[in-house]
mmCIF file of N, CA, C and O in Angstrom:
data_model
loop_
_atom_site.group_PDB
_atom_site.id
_atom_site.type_symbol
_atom_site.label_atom_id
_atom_site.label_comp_id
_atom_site.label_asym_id
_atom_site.label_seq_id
_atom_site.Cartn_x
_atom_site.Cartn_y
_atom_site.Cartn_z
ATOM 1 N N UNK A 1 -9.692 6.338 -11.248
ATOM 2 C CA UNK A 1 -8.470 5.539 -11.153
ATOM 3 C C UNK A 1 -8.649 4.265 -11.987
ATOM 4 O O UNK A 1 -9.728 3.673 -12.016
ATOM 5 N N UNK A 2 -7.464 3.818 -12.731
ATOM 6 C CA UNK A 2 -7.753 2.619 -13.447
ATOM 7 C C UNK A 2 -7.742 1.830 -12.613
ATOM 8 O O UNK A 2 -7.218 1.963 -11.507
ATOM 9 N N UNK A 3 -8.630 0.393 -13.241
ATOM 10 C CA UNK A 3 -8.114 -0.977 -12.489
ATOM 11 C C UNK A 3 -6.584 -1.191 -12.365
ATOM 12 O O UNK A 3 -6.104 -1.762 -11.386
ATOM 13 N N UNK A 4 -5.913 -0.768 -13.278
ATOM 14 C CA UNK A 4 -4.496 -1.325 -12.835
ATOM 15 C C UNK A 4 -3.872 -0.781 -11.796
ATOM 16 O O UNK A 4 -3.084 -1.503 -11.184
ATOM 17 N N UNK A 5 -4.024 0.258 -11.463
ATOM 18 C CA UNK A 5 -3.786 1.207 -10.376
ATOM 19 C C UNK A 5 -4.530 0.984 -9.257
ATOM 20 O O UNK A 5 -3.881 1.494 -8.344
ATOM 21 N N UNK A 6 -5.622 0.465 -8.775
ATOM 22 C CA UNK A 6 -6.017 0.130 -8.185
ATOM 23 C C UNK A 6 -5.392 -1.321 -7.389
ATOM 24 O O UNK A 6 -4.974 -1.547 -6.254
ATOM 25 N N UNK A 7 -5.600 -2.246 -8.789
ATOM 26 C CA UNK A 7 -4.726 -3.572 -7.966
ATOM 27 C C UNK A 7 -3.331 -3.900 -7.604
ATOM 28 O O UNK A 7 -2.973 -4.746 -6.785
ATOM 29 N N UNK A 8 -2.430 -2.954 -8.476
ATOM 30 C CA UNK A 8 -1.609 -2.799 -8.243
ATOM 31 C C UNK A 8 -1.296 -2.390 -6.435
ATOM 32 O O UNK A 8 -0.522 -2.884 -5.615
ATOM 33 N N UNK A 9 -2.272 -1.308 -6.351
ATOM 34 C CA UNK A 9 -1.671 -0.471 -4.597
ATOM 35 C C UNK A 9 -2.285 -1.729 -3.861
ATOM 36 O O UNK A 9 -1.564 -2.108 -2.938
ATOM 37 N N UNK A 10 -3.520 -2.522 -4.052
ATOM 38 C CA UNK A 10 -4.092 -3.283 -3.322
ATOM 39 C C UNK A 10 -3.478 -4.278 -3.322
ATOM 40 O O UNK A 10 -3.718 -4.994 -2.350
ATOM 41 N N UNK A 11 -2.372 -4.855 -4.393
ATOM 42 C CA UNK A 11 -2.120 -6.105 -3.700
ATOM 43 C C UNK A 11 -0.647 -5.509 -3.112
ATOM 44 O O UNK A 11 0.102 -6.287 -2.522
ATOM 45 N N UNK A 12 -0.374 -4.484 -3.251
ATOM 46 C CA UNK A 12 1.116 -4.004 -2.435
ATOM 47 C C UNK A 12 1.089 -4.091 -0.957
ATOM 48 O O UNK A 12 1.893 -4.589 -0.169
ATOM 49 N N UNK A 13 -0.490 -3.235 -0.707
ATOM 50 C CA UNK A 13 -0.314 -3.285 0.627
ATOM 51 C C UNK A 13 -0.903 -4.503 1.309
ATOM 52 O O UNK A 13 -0.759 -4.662 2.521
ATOM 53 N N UNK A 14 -1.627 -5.449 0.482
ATOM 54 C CA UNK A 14 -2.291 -6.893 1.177
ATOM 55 C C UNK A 14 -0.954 -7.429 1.387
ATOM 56 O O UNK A 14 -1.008 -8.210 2.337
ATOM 57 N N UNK A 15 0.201 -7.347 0.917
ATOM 58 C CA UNK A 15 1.884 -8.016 1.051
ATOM 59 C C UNK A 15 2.396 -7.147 1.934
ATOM 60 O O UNK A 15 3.588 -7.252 2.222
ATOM 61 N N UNK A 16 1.539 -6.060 2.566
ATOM 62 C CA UNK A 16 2.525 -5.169 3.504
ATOM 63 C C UNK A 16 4.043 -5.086 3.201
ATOM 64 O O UNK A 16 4.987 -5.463 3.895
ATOM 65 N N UNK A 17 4.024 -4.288 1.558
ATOM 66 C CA UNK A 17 4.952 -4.017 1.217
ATOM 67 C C UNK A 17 4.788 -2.580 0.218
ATOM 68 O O UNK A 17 4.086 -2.219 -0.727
ATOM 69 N N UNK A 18 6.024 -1.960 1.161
ATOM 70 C CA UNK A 18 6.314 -0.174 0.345
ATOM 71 C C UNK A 18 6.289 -0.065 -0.883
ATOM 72 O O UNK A 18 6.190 -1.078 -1.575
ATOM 73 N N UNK A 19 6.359 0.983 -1.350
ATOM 74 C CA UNK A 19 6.989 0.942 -2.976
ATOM 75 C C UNK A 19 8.110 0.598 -3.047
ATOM 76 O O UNK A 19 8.599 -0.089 -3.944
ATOM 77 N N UNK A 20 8.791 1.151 -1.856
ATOM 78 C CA UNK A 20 10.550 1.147 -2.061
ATOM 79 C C UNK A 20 10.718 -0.821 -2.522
ATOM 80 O O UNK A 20 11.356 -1.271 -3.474
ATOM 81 N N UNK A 21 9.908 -1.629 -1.471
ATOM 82 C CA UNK A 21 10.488 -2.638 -0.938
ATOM 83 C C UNK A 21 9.911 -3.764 -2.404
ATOM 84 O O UNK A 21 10.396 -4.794 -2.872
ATOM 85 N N UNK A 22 8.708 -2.966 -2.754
ATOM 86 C CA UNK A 22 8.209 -3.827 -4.207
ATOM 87 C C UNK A 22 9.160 -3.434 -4.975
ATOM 88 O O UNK A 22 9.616 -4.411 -5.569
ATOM 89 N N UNK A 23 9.757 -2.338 -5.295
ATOM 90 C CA UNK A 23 10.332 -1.575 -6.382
ATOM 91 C C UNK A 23 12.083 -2.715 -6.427
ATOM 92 O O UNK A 23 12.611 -3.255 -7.399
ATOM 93 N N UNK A 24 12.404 -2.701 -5.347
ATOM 94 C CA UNK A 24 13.397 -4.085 -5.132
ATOM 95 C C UNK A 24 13.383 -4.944 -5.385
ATOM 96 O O UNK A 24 14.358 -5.561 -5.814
ATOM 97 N N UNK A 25 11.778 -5.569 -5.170
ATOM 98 C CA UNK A 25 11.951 -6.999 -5.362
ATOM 99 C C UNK A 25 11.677 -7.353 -6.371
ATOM 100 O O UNK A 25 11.863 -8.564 -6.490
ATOM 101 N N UNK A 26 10.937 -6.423 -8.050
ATOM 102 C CA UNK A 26 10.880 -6.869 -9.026
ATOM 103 C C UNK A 26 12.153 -5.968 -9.988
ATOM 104 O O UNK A 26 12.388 -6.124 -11.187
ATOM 105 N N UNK A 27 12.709 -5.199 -9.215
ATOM 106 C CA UNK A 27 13.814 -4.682 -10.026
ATOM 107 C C UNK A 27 13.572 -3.061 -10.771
ATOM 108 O O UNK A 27 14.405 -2.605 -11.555
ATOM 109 N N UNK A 28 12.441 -2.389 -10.423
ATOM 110 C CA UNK A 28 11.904 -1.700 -10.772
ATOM 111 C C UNK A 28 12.476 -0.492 -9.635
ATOM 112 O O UNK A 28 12.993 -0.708 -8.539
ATOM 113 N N UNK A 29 12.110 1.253 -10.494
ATOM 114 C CA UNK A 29 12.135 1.923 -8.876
ATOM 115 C C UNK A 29 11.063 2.507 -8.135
ATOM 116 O O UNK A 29 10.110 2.840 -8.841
ATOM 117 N N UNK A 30 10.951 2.719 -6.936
ATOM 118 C CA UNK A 30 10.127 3.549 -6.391
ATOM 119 C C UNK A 30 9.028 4.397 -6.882
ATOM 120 O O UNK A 30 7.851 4.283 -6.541
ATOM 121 N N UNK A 31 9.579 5.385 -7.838
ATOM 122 C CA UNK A 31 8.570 6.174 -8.443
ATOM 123 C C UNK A 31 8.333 5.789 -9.533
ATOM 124 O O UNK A 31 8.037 6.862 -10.057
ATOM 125 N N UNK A 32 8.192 4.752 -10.619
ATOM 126 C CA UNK A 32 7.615 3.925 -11.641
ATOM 127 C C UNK A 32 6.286 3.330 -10.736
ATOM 128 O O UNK A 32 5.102 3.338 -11.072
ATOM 129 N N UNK A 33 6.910 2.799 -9.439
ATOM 130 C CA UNK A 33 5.317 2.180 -8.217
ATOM 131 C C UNK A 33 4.719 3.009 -8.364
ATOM 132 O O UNK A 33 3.747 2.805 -9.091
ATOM 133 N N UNK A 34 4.888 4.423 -7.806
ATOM 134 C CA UNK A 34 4.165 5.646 -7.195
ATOM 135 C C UNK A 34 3.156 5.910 -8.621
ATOM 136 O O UNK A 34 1.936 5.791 -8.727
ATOM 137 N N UNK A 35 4.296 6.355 -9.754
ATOM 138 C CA UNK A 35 3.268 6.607 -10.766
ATOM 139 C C UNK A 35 2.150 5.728 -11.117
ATOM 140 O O UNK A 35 0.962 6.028 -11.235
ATOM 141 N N UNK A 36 2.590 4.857 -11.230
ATOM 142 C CA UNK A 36 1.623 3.875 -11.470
ATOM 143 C C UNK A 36 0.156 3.667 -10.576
ATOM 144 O O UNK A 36 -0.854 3.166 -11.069
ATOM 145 N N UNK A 37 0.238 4.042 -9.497
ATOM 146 C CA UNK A 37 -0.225 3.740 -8.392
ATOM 147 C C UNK A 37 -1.401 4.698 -8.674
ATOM 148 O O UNK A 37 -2.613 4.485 -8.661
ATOM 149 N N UNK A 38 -0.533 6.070 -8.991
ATOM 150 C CA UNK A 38 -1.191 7.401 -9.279
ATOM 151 C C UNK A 38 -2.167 7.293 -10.161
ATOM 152 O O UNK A 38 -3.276 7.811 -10.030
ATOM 153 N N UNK A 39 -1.783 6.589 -11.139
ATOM 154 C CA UNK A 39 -2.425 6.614 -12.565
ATOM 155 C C UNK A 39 -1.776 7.874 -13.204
ATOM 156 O O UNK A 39 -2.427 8.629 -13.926
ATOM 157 N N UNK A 40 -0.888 8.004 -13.003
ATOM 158 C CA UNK A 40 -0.100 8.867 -14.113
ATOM 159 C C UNK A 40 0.882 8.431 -15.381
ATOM 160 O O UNK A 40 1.339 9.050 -16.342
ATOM 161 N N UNK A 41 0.974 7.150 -14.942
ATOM 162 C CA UNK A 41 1.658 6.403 -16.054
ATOM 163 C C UNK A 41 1.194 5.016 -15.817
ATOM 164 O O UNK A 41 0.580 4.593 -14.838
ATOM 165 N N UNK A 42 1.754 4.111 -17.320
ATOM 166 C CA UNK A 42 1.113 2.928 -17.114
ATOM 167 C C UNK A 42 2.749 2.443 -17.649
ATOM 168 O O UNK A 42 3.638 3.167 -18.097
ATOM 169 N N UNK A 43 2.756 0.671 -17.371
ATOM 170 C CA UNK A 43 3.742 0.138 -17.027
ATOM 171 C C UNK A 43 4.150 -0.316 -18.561
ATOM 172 O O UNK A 43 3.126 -0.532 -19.209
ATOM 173 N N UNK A 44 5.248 -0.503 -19.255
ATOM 174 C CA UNK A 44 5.096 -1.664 -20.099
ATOM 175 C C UNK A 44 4.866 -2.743 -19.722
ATOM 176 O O UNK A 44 4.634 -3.125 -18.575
ATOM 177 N N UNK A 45 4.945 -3.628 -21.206
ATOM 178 C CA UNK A 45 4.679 -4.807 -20.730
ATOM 179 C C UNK A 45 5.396 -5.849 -19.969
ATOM 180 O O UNK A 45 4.768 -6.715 -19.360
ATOM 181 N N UNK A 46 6.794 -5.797 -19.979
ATOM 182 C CA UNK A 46 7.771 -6.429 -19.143
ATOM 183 C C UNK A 46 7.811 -5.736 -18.348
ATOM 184 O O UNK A 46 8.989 -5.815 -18.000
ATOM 185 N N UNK A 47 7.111 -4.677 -17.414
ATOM 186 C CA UNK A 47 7.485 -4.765 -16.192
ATOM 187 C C UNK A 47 5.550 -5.028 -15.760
ATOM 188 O O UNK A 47 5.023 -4.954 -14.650
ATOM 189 N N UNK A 48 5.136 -5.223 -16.621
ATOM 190 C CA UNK A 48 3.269 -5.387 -15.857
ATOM 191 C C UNK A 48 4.065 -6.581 -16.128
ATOM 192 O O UNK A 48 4.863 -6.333 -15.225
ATOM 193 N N UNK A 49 4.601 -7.885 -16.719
ATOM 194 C CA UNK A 49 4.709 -9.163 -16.882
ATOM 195 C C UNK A 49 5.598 -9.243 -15.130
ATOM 196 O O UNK A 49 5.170 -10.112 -14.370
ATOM 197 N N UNK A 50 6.327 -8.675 -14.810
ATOM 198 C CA UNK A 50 7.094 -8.769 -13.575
ATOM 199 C C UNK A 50 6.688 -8.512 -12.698
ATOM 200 O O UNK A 50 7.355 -8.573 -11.665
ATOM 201 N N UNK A 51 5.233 -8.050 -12.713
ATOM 202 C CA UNK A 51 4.509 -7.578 -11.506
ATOM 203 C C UNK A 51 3.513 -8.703 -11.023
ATOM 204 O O UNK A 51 3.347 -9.054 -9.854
ATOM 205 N N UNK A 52 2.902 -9.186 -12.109
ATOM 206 C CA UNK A 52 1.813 -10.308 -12.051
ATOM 207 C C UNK A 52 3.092 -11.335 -11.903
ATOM 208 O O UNK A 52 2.931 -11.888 -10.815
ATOM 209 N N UNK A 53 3.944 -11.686 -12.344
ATOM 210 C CA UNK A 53 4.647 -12.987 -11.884
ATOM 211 C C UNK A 53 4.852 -12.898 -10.003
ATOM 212 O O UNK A 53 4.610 -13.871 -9.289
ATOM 213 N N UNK A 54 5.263 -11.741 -9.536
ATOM 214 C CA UNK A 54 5.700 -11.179 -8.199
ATOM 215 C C UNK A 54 4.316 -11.968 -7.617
ATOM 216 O O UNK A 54 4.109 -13.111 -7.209
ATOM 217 N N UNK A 55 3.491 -10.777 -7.789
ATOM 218 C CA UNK A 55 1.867 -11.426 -7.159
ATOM 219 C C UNK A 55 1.440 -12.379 -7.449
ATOM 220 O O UNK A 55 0.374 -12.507 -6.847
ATOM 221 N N UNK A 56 1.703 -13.475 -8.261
ATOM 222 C CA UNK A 56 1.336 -14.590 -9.003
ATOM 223 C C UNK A 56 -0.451 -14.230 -9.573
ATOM 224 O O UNK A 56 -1.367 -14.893 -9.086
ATOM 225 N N UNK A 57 -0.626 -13.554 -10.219
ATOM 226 C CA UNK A 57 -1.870 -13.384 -10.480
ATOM 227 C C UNK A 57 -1.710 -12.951 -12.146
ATOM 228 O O UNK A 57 -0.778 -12.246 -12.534
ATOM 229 N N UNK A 58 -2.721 -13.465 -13.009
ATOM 230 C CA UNK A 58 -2.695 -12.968 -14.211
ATOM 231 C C UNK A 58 -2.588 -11.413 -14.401
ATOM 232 O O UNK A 58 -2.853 -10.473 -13.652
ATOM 233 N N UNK A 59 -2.008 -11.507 -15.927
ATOM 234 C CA UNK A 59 -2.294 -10.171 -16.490
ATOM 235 C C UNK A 59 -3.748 -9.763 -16.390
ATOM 236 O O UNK A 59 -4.127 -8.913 -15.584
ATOM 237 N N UNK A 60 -4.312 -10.207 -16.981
ATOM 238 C CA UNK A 60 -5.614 -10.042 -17.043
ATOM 239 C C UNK A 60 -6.014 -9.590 -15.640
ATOM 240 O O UNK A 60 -6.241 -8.399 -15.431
ATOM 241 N N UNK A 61 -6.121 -10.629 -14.542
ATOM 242 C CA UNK A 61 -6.411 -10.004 -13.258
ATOM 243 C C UNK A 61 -5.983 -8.445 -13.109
ATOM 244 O O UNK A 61 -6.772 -7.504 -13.023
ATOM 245 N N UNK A 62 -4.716 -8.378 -13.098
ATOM 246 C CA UNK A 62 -4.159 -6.797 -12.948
ATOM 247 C C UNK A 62 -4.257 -5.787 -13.712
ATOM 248 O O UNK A 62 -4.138 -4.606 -13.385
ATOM 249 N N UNK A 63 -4.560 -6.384 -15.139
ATOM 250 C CA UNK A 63 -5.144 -4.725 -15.908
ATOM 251 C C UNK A 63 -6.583 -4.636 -15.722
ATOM 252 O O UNK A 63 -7.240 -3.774 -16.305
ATOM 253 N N UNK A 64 -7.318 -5.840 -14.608
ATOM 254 C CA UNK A 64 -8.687 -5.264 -14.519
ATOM 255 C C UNK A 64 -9.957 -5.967 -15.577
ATOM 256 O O UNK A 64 -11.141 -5.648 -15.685
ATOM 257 N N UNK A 65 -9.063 -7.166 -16.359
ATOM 258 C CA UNK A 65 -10.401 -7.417 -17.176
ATOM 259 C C UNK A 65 -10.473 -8.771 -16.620
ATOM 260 O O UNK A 65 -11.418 -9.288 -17.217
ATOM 261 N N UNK A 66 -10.057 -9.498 -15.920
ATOM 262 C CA UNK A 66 -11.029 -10.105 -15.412
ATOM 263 C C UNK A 66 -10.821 -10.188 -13.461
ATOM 264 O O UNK A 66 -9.911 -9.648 -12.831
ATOM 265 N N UNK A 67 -11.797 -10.901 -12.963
ATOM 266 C CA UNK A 67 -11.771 -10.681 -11.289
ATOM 267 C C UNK A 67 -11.319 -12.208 -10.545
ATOM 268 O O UNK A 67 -11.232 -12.296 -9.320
#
């Protein structure tokens, strides 16, 4: 599994929040989360930029290169 997929599900559920309910709150849907989650697809960059703004955490943090 990539790092992005990894931090991605980990900081979803540290927010005790669904896909459905992330997929809302950055404007995104459900199964763009899921895939992602999966590692079956990876995000562009405006929506990895909308994800790290959500979590307030760098890009970097979330694609995994730095901790």
């Amino acid at each position: 599994m990539s790092k992005f997929a990894e931090r991605l599900k980990e900081l979803r559920e540290e927010n005790n929040l669904s896909q459905a309910m992330l997929a809302s709150q950055v404007g995104l849907t459900h199964t763009a989360i899921g895939l992602w989650e999966q590692n079956k697809r990876i995000p562009n960059l405006e929506a990895a930029i909308r994800l790290a703004k959500f979590f307030k955490v760098s890009l970097d943090y979330l694609s995994g290169l730095e901790d």
